[in-house]
PDB file of C-alpha atoms and ligand atoms in Angstrom:
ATOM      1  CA  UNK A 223       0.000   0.000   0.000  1.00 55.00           C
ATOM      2  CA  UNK A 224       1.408   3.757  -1.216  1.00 57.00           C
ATOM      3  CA  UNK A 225       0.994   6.097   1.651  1.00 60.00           C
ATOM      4  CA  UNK A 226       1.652   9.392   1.192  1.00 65.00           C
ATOM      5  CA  UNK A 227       1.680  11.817   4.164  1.00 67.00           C
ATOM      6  CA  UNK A 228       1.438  15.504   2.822  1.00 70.00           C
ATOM      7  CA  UNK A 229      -2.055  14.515   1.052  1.00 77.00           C
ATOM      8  CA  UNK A 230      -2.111  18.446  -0.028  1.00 81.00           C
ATOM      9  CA  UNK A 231      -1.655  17.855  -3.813  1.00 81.00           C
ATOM     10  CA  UNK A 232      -5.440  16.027  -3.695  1.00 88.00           C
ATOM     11  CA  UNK A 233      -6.507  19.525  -3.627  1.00 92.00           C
ATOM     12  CA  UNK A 234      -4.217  21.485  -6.123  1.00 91.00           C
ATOM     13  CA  UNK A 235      -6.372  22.938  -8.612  1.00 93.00           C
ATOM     14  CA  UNK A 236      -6.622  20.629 -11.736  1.00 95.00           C
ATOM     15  CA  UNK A 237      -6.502  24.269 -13.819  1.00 93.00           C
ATOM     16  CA  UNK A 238      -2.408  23.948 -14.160  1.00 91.00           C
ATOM     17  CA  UNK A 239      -2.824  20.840 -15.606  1.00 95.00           C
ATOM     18  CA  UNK A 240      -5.218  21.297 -18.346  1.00 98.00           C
ATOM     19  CA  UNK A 241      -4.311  20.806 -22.129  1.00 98.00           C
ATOM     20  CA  UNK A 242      -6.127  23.817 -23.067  1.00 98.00           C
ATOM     21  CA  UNK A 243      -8.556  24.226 -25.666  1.00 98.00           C
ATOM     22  CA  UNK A 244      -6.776  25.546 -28.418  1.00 97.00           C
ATOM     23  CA  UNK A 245      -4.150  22.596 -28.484  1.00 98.00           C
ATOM     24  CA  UNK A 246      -7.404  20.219 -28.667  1.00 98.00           C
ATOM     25  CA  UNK A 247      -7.964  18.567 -31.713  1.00 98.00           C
ATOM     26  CA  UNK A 248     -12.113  18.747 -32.114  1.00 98.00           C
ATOM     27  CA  UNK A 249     -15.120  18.584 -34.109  1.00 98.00           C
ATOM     28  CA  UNK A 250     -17.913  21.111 -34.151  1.00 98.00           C
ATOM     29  CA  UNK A 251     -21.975  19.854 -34.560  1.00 97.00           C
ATOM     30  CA  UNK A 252     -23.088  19.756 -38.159  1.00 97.00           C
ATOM     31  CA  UNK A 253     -19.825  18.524 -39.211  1.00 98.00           C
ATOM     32  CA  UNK A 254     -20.321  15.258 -40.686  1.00 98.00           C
ATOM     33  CA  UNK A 255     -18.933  12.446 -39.720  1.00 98.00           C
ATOM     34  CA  UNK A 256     -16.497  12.203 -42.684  1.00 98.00           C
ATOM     35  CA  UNK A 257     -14.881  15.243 -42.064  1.00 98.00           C
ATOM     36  CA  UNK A 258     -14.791  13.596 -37.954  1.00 98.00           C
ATOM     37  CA  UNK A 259     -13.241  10.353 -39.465  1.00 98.00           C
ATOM     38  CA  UNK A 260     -10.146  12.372 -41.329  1.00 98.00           C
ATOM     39  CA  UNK A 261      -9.521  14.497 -38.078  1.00 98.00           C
ATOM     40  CA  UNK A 262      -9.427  11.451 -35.404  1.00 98.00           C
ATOM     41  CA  UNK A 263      -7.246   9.364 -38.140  1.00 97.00           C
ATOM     42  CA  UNK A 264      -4.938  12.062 -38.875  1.00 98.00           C
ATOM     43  CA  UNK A 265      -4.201  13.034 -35.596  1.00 98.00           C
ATOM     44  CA  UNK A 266      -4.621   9.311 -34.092  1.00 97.00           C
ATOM     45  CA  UNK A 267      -6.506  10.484 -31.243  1.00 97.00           C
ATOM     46  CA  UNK A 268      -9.133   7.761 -29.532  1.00 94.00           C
ATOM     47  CA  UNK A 269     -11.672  10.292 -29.285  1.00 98.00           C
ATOM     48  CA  UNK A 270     -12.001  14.119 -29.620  1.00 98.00           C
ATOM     49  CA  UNK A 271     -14.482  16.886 -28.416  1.00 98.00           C
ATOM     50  CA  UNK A 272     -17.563  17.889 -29.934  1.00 98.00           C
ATOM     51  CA  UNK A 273     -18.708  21.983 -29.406  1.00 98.00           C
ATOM     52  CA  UNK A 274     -21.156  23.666 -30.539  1.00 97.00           C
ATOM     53  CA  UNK A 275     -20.656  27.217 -32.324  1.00 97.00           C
ATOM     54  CA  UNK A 276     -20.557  28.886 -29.140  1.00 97.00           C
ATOM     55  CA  UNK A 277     -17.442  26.719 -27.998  1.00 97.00           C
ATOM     56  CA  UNK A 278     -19.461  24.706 -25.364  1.00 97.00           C
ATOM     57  CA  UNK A 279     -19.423  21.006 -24.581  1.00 97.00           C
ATOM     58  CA  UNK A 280     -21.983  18.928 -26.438  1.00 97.00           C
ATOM     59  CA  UNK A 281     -20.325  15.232 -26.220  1.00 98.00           C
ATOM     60  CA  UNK A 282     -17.255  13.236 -27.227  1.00 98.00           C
ATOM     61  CA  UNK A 283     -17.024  11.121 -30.620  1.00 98.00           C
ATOM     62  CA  UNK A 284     -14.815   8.110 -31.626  1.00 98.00           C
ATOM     63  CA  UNK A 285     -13.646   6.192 -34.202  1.00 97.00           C
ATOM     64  CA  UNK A 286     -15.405   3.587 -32.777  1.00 97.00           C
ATOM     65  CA  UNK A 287     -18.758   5.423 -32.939  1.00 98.00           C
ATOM     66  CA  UNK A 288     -18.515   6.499 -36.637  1.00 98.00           C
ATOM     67  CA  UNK A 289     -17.941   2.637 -37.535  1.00 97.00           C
ATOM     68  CA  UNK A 290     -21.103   1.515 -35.382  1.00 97.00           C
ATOM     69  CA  UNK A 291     -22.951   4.427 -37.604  1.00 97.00           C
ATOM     70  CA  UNK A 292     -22.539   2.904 -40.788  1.00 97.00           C
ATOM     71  CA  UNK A 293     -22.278  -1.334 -39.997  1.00 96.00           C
ATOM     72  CA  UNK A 294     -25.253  -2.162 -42.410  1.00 92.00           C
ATOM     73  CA  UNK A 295     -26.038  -5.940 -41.825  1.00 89.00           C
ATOM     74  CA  UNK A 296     -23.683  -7.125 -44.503  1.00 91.00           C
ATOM     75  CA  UNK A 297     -21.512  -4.352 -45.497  1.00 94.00           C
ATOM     76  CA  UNK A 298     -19.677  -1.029 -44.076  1.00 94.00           C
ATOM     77  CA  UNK A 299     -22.205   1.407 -45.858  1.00 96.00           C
ATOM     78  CA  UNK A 300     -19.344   4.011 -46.187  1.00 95.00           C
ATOM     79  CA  UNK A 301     -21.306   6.361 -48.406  1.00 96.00           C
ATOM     80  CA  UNK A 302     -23.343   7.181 -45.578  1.00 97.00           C
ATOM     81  CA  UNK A 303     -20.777   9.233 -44.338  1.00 98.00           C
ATOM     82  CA  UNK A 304     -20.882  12.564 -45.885  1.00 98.00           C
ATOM     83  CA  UNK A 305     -24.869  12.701 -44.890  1.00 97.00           C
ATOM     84  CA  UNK A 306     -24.023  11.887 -41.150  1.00 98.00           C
ATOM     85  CA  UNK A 307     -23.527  13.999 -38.721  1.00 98.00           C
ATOM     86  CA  UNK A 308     -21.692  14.335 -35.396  1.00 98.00           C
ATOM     87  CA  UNK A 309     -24.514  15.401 -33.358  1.00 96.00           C
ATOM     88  CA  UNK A 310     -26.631  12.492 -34.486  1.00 97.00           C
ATOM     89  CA  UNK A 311     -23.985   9.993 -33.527  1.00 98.00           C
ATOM     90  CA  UNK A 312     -21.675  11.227 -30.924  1.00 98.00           C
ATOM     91  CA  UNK A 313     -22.222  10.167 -27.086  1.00 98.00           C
ATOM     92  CA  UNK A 314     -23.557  13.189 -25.071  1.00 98.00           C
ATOM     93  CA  UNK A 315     -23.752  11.665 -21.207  1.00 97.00           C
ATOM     94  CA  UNK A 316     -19.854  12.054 -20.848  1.00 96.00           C
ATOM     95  CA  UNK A 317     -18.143  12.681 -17.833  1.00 95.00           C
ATOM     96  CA  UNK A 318     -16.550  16.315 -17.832  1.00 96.00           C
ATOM     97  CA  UNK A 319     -14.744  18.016 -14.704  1.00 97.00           C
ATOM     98  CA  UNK A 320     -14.337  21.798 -14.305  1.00 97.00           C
ATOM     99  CA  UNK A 321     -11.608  24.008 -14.104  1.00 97.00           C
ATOM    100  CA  UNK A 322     -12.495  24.790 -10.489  1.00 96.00           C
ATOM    101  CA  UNK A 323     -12.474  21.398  -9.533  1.00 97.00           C
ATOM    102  CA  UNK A 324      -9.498  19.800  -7.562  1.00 96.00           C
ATOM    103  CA  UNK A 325      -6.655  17.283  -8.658  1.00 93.00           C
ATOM    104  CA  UNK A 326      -8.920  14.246  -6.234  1.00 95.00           C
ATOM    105  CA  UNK A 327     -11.644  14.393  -8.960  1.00 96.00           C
ATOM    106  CA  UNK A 328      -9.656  14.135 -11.627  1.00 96.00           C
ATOM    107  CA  UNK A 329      -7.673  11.415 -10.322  1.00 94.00           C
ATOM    108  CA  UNK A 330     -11.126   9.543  -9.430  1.00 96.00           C
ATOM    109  CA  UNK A 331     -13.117  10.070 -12.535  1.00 97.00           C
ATOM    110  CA  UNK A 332      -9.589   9.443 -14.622  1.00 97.00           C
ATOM    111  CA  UNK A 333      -9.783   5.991 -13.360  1.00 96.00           C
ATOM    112  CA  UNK A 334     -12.332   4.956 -15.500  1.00 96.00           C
ATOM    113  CA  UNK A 335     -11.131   7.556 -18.930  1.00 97.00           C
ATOM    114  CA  UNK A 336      -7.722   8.443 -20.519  1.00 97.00           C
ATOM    115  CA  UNK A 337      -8.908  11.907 -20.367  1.00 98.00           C
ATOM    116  CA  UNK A 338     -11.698  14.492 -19.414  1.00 98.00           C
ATOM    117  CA  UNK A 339     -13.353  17.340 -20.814  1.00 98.00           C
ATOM    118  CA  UNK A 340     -12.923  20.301 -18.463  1.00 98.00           C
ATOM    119  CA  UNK A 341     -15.276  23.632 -18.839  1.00 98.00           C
ATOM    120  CA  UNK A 342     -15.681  26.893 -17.434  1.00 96.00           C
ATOM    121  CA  UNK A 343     -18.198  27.540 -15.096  1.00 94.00           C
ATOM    122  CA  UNK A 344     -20.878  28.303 -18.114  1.00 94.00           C
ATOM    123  CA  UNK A 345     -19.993  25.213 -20.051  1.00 93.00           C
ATOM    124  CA  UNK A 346     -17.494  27.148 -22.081  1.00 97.00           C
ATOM    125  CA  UNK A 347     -14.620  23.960 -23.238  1.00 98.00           C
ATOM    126  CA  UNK A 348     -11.387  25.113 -21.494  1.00 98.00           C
ATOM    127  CA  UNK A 349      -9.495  21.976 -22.825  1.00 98.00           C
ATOM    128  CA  UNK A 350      -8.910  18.438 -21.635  1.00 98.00           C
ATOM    129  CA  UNK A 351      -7.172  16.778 -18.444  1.00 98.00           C
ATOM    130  CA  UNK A 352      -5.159  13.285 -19.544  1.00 98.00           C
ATOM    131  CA  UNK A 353      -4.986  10.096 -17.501  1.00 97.00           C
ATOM    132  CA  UNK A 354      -0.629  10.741 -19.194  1.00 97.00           C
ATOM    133  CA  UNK A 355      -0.718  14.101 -17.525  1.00 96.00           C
ATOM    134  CA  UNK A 356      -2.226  13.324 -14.177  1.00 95.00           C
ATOM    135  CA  UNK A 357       0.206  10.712 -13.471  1.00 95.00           C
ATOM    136  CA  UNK A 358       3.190  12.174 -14.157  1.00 94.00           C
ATOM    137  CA  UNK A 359       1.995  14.650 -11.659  1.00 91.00           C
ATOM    138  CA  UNK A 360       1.340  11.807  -9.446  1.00 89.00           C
ATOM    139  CA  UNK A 361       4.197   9.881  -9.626  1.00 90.00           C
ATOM    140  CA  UNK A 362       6.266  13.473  -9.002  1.00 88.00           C
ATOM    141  CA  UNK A 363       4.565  13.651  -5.772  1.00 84.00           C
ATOM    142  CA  UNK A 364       5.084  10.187  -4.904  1.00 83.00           C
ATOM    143  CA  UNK A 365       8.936  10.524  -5.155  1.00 85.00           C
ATOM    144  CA  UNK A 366       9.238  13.896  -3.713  1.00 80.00           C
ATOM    145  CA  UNK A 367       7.154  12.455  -0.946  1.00 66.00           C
ATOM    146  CA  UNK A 368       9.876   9.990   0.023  1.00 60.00           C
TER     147      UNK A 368
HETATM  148  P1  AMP B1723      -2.670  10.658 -24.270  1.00 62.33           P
HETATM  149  O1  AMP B1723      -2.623  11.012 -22.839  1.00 62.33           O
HETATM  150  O2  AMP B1723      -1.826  11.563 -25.110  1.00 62.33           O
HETATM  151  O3  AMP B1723      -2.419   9.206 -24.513  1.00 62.33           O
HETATM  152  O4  AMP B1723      -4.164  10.959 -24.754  1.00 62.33           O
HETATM  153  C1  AMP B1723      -5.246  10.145 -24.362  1.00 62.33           C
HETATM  154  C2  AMP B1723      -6.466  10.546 -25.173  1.00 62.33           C
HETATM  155  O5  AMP B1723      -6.779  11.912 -24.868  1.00 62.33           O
HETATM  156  C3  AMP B1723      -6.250  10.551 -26.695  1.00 62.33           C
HETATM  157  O6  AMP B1723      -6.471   9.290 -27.310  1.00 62.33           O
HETATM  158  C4  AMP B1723      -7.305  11.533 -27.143  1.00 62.33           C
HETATM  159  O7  AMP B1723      -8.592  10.914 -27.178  1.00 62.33           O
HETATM  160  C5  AMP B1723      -7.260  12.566 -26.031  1.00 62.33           C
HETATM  161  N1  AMP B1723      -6.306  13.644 -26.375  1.00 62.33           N
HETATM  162  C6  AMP B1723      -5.059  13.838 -25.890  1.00 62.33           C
HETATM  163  N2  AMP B1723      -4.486  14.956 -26.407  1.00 62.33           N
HETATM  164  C7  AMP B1723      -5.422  15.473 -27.260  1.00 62.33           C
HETATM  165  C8  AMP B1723      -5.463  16.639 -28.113  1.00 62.33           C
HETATM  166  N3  AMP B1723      -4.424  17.495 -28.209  1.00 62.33           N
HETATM  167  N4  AMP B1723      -6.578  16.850 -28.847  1.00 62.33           N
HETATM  168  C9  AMP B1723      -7.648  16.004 -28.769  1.00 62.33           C
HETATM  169  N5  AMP B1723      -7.674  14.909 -27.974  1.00 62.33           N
HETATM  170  C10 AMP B1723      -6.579  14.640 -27.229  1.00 62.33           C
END
């Protein structure tokens, strides 16, 4: 069992550890889901973003998503996917933390997600926090701690 005595970093605000918005790679509703499969394949990213026009969170879409769109019963019907869109496919009951919020969230909901969507208070996306990022923090506090 780790035990750490100065538990202070649990309450650091996650805000200094945010990817922030502008170095996200994301897709914005009414995009289709073409233009969604050329952005996560060129940048190799599991799953990106999706904002509306006023830059606030609407849900997260994956590769994995777009394929489930367009598996006809006995063929990939890939011409479906200039008429698709992102809104219609992508998953909106995500897990998002925000920048207020302390490094114990993070850690807990991180568990479960390589990364998290983190807003402003009025929804505004601010960027992403990484499972990578988080524990490299982590692991600095475990060996400073010793
Ligand atoms: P990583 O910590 O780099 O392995 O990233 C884990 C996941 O976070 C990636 O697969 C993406 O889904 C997401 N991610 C990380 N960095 C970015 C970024 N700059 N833009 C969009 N998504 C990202």
């Amino acid at each position: 069992m780790i035990s750490v005595n100065n538990k202070e970093f649990l309450f650091t605000p996650i805000v200094e550890y945010i990817i922030s918005s502008e170095k996200v790679a994301h897709v914005q509703i009414g995009n289709n889901a073409e233009h969604a499969l050329l952005v996560l394949t060129k940048t190799g990213y599991s799953a990106i973003p999706v904002l509306d026009s006023k830059y606030h969170l609407q849900g997260l879409l994956s590769m994995r998503m777009i394929t489930d769109s367009i598996l006809g019963l006995d063929h990939i019907e890939y011409e479906r996917l200039g008429e698709l869109k992102v809104d219609e496919i992508m998953q909106t009951d995500i897990p998002f933390i925000k920048t207020t919020d302390r490094f114990q969230k993070g850690l807990d909901l991180l568990i479960n997600h390589p990364f998290l969507c983190v807003t402003e208070e009025d929804g505004t996306f601010a960027g992403i926090l990484t499972r990578r990022v988080m524990l490299k923090q982590f692991k600095k506090y475990i060996y400073s701690a010793q």
